[in-house]
Backbone as CSV, one residue per row, in Angstrom:
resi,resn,N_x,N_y,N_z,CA_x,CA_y,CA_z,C_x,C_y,C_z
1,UNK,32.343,-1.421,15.506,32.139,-1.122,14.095,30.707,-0.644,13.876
2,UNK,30.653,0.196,13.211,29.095,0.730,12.620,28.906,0.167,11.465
3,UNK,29.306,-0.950,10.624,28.890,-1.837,9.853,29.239,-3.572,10.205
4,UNK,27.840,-4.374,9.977,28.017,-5.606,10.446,27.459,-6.200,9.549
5,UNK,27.934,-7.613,8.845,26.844,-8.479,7.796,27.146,-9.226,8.800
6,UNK,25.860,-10.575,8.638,25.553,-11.633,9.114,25.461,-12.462,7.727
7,UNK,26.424,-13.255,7.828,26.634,-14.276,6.507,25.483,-15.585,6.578
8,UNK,24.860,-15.322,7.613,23.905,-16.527,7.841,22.598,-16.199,7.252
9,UNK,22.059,-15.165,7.564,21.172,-14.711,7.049,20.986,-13.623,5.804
10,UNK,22.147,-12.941,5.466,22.362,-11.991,4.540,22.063,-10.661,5.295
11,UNK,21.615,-10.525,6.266,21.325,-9.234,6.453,22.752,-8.448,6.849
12,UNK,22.447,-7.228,6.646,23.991,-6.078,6.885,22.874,-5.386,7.536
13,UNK,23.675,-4.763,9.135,22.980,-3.861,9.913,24.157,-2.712,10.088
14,UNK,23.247,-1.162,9.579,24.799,-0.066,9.907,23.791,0.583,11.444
15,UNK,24.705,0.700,11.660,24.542,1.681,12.977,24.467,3.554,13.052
16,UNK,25.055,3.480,12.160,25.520,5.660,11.561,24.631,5.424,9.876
17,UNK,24.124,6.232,10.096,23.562,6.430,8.215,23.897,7.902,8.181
18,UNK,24.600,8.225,6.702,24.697,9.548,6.395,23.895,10.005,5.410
19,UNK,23.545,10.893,5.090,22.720,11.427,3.748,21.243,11.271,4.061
20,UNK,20.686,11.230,2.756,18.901,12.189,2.775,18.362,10.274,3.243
21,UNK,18.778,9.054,2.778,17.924,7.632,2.853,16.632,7.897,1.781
22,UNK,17.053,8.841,0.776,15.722,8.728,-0.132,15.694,7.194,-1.255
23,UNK,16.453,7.049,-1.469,16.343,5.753,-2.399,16.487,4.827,-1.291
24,UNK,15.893,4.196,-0.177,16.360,3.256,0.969,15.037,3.006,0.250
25,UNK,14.217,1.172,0.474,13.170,1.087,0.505,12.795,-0.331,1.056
26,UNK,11.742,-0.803,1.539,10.845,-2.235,2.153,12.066,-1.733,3.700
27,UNK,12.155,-0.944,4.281,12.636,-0.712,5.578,11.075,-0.937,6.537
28,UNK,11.368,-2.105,7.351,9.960,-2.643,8.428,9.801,-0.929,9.361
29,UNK,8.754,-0.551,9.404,8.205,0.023,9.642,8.089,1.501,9.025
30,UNK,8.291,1.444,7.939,8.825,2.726,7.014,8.246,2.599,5.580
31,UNK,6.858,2.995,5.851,6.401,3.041,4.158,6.997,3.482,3.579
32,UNK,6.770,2.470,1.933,7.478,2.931,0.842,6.441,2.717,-0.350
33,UNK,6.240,3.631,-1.369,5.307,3.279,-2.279,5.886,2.427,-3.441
34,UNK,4.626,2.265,-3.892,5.058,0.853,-4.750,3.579,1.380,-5.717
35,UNK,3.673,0.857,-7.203,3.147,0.900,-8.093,2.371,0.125,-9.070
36,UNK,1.122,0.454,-9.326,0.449,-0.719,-10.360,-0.031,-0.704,-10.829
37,UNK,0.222,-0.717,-12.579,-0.265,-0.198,-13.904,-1.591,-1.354,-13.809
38,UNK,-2.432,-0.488,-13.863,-4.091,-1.051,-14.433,-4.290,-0.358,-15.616
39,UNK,-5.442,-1.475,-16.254,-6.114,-1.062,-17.751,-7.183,-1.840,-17.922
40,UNK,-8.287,-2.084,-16.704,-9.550,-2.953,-16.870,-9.992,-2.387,-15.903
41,UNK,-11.652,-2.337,-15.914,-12.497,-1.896,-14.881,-12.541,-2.971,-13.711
42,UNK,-11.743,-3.869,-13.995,-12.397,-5.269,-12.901,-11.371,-5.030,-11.695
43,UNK,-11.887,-5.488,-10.904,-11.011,-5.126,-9.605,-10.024,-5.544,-9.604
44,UNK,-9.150,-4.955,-9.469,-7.108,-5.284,-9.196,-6.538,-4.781,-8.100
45,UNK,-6.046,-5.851,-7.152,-5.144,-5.871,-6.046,-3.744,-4.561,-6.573
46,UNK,-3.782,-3.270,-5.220,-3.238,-2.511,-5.905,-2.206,-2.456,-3.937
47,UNK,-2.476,-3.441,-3.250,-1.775,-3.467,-2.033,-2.194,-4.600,-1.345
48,UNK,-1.017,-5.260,-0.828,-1.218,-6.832,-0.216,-0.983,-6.684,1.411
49,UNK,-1.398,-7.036,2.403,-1.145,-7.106,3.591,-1.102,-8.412,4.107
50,UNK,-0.407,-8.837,5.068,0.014,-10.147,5.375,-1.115,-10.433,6.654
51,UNK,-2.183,-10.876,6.744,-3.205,-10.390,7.775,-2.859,-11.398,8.755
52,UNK,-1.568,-12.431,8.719,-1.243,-13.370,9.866,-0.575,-12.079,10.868
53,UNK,0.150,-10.769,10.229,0.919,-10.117,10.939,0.493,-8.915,11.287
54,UNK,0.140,-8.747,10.531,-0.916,-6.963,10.205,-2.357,-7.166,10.335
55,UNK,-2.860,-6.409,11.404,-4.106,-6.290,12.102,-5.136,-5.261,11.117
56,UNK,-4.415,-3.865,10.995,-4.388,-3.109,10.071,-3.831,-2.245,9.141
57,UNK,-4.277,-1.628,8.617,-3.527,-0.923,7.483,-3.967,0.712,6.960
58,UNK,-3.251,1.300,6.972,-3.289,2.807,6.228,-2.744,3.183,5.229
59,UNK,-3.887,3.345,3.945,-3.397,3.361,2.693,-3.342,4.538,2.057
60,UNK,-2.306,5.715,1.760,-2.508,7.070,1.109,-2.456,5.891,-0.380
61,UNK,-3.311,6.668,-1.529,-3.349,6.428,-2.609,-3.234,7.431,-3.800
62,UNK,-2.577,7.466,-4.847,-2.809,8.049,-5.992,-3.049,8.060,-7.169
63,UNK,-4.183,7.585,-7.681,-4.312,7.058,-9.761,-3.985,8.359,-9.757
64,UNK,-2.978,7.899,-11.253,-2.705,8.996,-12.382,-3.738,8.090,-14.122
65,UNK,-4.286,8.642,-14.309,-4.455,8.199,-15.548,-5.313,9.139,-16.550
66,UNK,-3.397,9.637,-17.413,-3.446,10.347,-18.298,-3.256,11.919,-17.748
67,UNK,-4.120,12.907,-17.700,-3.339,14.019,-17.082,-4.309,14.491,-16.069
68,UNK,-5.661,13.171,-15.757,-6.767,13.019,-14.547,-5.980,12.835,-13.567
69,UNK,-6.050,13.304,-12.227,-5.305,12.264,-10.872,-7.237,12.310,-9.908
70,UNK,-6.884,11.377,-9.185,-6.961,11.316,-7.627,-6.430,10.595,-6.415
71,UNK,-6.506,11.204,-5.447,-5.960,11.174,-4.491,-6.628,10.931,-2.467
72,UNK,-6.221,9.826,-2.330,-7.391,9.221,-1.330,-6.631,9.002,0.175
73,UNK,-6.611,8.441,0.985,-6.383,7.859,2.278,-7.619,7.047,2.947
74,UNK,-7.177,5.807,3.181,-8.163,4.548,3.481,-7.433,3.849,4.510
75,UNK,-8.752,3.292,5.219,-8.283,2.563,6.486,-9.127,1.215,6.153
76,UNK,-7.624,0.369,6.797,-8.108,-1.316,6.561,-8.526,-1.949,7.907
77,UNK,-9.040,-2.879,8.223,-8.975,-3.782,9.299,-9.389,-4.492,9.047
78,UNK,-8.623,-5.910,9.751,-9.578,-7.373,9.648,-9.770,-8.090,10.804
79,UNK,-10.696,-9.032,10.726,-11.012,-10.149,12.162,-10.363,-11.679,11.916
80,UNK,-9.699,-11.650,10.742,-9.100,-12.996,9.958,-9.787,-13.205,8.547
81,UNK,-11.124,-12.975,9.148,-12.131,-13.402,8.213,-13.045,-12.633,6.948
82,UNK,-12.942,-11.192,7.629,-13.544,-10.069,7.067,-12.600,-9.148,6.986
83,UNK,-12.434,-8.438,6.065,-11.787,-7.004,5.897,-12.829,-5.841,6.013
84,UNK,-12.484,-5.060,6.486,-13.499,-3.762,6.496,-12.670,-2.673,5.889
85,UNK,-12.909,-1.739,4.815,-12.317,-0.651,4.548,-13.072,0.620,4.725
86,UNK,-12.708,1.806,5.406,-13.212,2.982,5.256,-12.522,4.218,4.126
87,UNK,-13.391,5.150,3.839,-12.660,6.088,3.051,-12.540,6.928,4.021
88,UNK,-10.883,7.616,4.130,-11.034,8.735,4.851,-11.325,10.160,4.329
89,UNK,-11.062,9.674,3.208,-11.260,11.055,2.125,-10.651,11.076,0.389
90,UNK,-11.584,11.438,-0.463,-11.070,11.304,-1.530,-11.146,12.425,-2.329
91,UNK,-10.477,12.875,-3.092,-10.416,14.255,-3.993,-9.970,13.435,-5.303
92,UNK,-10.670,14.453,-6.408,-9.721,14.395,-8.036,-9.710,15.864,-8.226
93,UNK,-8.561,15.412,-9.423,-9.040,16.782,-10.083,-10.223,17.382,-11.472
94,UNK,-10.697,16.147,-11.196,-12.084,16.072,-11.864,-13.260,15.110,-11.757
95,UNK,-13.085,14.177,-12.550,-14.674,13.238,-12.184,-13.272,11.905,-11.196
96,UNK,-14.307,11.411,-10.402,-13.337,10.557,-10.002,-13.455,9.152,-10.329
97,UNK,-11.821,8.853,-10.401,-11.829,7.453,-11.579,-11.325,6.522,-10.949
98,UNK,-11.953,6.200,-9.877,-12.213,4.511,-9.337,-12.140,4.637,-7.935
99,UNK,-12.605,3.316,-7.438,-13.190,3.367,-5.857,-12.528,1.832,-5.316
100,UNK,-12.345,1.933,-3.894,-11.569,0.987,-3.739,-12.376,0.235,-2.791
101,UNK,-11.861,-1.238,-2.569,-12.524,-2.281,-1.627,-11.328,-3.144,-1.232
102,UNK,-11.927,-3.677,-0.436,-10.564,-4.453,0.238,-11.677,-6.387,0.531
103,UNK,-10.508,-6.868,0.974,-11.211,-8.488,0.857,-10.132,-9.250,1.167
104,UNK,-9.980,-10.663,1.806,-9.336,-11.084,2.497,-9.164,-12.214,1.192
105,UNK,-7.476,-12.644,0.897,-7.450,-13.807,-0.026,-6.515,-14.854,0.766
106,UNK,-6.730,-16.099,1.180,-5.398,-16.689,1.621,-5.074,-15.760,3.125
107,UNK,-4.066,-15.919,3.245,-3.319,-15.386,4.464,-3.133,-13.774,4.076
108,UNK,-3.844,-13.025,3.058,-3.648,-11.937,3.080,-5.252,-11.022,2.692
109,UNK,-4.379,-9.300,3.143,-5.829,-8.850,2.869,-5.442,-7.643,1.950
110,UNK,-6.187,-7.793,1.406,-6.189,-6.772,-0.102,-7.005,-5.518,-0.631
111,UNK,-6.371,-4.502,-0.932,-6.843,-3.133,-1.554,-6.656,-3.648,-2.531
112,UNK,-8.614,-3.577,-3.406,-8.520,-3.586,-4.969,-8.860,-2.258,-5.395
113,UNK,-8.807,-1.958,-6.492,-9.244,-0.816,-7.039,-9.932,-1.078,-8.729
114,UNK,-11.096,-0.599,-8.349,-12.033,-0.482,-9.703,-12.452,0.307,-10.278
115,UNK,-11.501,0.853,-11.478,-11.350,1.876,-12.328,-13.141,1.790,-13.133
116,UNK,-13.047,3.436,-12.812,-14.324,3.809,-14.518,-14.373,3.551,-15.049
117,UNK,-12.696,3.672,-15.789,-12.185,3.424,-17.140,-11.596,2.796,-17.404
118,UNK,-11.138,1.729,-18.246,-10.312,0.728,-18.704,-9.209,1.764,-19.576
119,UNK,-8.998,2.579,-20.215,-7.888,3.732,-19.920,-6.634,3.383,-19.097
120,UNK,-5.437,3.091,-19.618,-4.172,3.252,-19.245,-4.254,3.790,-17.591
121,UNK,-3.758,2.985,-16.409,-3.381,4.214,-15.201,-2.430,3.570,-14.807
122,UNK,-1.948,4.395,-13.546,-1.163,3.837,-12.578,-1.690,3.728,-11.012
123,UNK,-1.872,3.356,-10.623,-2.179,3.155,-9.533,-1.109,3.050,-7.881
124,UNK,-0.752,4.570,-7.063,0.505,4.356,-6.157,-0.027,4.444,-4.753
125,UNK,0.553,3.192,-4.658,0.035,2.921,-2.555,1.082,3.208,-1.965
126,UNK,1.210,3.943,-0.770,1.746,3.770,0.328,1.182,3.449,2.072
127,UNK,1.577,2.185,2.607,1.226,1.515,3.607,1.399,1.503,4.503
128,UNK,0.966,1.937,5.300,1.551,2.072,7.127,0.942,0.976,7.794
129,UNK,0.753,-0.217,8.777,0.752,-0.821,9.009,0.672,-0.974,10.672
130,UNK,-0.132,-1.935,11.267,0.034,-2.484,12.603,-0.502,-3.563,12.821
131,UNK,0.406,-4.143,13.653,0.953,-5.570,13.684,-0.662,-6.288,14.565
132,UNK,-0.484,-7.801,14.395,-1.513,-8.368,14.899,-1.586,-8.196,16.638
C-alpha cells in the first residue's frame, strides 16, 4: 500500500504524492514560512529554533510594513550558550525598517527583530536548519 496510518502515534506516511505539495507544511526538513504581525520597536521573537537539536539556522526574511518591504538572509549559530547572527545581506525598497539579533532563551535560540517603527508590519521567516 502507498498509504499507512500508525494509530499509535497519529502519524500517516504516503509513499506516491501527486500534485504541486504547495499547501503541505512543518514537513522536517522542508522550510515553510510562517508569520508575525509586529507593532513596537522592542525586540520580538520573529523565529524559534530548538538549540537542543539545531546547531544552526538559515533565515530568508521579509517585513512588509505598509507598501515599504525589506528583504534579508541571516545566518544563526550557537555553542548552547551564545548565539551568533550574521547578515548575509539586506535590501529595502527604501529606508530600512528594522535589524535583527538573535539570543538564546531556555532550550531555544531566537531571531528578534527591532522595527524603526512601531507602524503596523508583518514580519515572514523561512528556516532551513542543521541538526546538532
Amino acid at each position: 500500500s502507498n498509504l499507512a496510518f500508525n494509530s499509535s502515534n497519529g502519524t500517516l506516511t504516503a509513499s506516491i504524492f501527486s500534485g504541486s505539495g504547495a499547501s503541505l507544511t512543518n514537513i522536517p526538513g522542508i522550510p515553510s514560512e510562517a508569520d508575525t504581525s509586529v507593532s513596537s520597536t522592542s525586540a520580538t521573537t520573529v523565529a524559534t529554533i530548538d538549540k537542543t537539536a539545531q546547531r544552526a539556522a538559515f533565515i530568508d526574511v521579509l517585513i512588509t510594513q505598509g507598501s515599504a518591504y525589506q528583504a534579508g538572509q541571516y545566518g544563526l549559530i550557537h555553542d548552547g550558550t551564545t548565539a551568533t547572527i550574521v547578515e548575509k545581506f539586506a535590501m529595502a525598497t527604501g529606508s530600512m525598517l528594522g535589524t535583527f539579533t538573535a539570543t538564546i532563551s531556555g532550550d531555544n535560540m531566537l531571531l528578534q527583530v527591532n522595527m524603526g517603527s512601531s507602524s503596523s508590519a508583518t514580519v515572514t521567516v523561512k528556516s532551513s536548519t542543521l541538526t546538532v
